[in-house]
Tab-separated table of C-alpha atoms in Angstrom:
chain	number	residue	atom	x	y	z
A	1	UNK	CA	80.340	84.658	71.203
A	2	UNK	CA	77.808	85.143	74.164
A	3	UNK	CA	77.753	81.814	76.324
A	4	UNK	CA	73.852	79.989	76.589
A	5	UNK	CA	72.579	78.173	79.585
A	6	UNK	CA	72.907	74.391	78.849
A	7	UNK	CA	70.054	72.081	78.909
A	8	UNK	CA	70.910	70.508	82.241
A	9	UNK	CA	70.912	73.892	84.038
A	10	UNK	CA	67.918	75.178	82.439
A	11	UNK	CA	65.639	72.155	82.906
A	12	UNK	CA	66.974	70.421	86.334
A	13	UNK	CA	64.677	69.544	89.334
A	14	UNK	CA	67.261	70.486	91.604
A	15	UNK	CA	71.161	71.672	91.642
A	16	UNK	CA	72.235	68.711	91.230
A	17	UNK	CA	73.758	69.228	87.969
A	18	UNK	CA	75.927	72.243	89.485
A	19	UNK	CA	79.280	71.045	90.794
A	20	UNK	CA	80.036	72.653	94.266
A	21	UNK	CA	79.512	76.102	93.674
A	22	UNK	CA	81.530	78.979	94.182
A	23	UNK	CA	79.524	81.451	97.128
A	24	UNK	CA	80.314	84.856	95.863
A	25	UNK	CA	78.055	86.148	98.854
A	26	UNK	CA	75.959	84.639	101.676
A	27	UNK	CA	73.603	85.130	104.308
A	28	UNK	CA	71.529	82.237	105.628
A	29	UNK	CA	72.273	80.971	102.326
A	30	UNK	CA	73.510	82.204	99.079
A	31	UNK	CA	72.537	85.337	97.628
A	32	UNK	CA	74.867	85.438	94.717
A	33	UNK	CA	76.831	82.083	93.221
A	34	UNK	CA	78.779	81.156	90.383
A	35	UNK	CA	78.985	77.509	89.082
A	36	UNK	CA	79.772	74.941	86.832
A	37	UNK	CA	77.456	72.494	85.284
A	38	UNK	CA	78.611	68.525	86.084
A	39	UNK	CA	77.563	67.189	82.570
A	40	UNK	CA	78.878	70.013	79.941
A	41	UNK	CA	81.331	72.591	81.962
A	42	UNK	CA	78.740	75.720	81.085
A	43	UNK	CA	78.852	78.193	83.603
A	44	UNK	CA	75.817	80.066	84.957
A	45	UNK	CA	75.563	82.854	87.461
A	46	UNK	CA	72.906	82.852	89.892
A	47	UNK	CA	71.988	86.203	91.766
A	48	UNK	CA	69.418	86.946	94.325
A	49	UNK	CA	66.373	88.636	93.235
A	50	UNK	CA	63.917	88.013	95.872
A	51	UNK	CA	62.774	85.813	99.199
A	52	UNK	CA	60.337	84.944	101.616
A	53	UNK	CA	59.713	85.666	105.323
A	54	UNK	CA	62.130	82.396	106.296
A	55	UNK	CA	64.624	83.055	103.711
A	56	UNK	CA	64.807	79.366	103.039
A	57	UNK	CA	62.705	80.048	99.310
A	58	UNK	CA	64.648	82.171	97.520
A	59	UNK	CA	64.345	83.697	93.347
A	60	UNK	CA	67.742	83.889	91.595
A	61	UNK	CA	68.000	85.309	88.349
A	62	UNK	CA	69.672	82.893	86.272
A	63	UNK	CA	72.484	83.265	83.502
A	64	UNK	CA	75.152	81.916	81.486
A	65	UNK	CA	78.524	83.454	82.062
A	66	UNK	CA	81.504	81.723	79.969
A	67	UNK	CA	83.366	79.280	82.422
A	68	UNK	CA	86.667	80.649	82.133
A	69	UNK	CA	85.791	83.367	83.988
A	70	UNK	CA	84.688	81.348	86.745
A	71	UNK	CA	87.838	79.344	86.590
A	72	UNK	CA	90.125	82.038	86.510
A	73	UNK	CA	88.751	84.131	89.372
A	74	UNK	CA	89.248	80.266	91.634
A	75	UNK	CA	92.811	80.094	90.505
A	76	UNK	CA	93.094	83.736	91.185
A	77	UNK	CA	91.450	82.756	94.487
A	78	UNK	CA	93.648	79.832	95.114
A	79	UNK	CA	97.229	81.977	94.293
A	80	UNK	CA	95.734	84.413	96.661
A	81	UNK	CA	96.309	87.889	97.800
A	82	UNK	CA	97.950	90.948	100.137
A	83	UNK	CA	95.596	93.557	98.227
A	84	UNK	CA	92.873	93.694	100.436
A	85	UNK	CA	91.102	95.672	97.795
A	86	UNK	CA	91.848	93.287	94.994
A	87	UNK	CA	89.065	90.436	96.110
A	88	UNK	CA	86.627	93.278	95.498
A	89	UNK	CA	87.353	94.483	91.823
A	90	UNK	CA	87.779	90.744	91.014
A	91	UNK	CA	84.527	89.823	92.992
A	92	UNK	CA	82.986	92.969	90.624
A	93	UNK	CA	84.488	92.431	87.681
A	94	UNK	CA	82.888	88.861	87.512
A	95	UNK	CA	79.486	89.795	88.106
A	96	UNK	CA	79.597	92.493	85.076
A	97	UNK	CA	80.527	89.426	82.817
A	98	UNK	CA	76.794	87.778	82.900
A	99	UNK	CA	74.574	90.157	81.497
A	100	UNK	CA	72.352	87.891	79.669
A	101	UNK	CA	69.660	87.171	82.440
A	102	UNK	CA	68.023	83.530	80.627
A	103	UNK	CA	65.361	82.426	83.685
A	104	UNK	CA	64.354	83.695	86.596
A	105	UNK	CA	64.298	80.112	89.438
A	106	UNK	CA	62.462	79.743	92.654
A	107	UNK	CA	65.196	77.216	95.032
A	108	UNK	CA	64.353	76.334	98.672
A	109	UNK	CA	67.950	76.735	99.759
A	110	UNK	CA	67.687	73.786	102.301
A	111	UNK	CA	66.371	70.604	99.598
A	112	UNK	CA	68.160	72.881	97.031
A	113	UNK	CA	65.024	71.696	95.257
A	114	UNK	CA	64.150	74.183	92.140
A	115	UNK	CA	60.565	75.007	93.264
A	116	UNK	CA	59.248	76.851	89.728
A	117	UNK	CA	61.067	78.833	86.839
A	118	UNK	CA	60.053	80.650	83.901
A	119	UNK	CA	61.891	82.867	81.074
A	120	UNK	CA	63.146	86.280	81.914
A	121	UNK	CA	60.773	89.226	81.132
A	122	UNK	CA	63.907	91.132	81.624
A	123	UNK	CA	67.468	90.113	80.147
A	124	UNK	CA	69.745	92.580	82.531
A	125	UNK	CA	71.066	90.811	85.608
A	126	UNK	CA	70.728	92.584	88.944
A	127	UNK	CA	72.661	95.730	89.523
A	128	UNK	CA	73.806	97.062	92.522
A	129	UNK	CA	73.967	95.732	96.469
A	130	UNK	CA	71.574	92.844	97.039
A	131	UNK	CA	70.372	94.289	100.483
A	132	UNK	CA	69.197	97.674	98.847
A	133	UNK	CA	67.604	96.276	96.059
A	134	UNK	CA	65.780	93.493	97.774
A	135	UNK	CA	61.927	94.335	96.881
A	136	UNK	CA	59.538	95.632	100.178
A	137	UNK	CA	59.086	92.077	102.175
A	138	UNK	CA	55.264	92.939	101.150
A	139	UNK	CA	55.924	93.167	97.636
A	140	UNK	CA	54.919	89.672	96.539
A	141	UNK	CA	55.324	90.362	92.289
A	142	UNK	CA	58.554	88.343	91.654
A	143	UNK	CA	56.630	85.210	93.934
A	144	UNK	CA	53.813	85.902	91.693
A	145	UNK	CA	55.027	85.804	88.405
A	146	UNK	CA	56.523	82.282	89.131
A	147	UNK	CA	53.144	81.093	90.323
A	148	UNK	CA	54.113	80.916	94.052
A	149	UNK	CA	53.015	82.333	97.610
A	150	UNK	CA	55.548	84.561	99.322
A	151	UNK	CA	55.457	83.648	103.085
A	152	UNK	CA	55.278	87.029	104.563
């Protein structure tokens, strides 16, 4: 059975409901995290699609990825590693898990306040390296679609 995106996830003001997320990558804030929801335990994957000239406004796509998997990879985690390689494939194999892209949300990284959100046009999740398939700084149709002004 495919996991959904719970109410409290889907229709917060902020990430509040999230407990402290698990970063899967950063750079002057997150680009791709994993977390759990405070009220329900649902698990939701949130991976960079887009952001502005200060990086602080950033568009994640959105979706629900069953919670075990987010568990086990922290224990997994936790026990640790001498398989430098291992972190990787794990890292990897998590991110093929959510494929069922639910909203695309607008965050300002710094309030963590959820600026706008709407359904996804497109169910797939991001492929690929975040840096190379960041859209054209110029490119403002992500910002657009979510009714907001991309600080170039």
């Amino acid at each position: 059975m495919q996991p959904t995106l719970c109410e409290h996830l889907e229709s917060a003001s902020a990430l509040t409901p999230c407990r402290p997320a698990l970063v899967l990558q950063w750079m002057h804030g997150p680009i791709c995290v994993a977390t759990l929801c405070r009220e329900c335990d649902r698990a939701a994957l949130y991976q960079l699609l887009d952001w502005d000239r200060s990086a602080r406004r950033r568009v994640f796509a959105l979706a629900p990825i069953a919670a075990d998997i987010i568990t086990g990879y922290q224990r997994d985690l936790e026990r640790g590693s001498c398989d430098p390689q291992r972190l990787a494939a794990q890292t990897g194999a998590l991110l093929t898990q959510a494929d069922a892209r639910a909203l695309d949300i607008a965050i300002d990284v710094r309030s963590e306040a959820v600026l706008a959100r709407r359904r996804a046009d497109d169910p797939r999740m991001p492929a690929g390296d975040w840096a190379e398939r960041l859209p054209h700084p110029q490119e403002t149709r992500i910002f657009d679609a979510l009714g907001l002004d991309k600080h170039r």
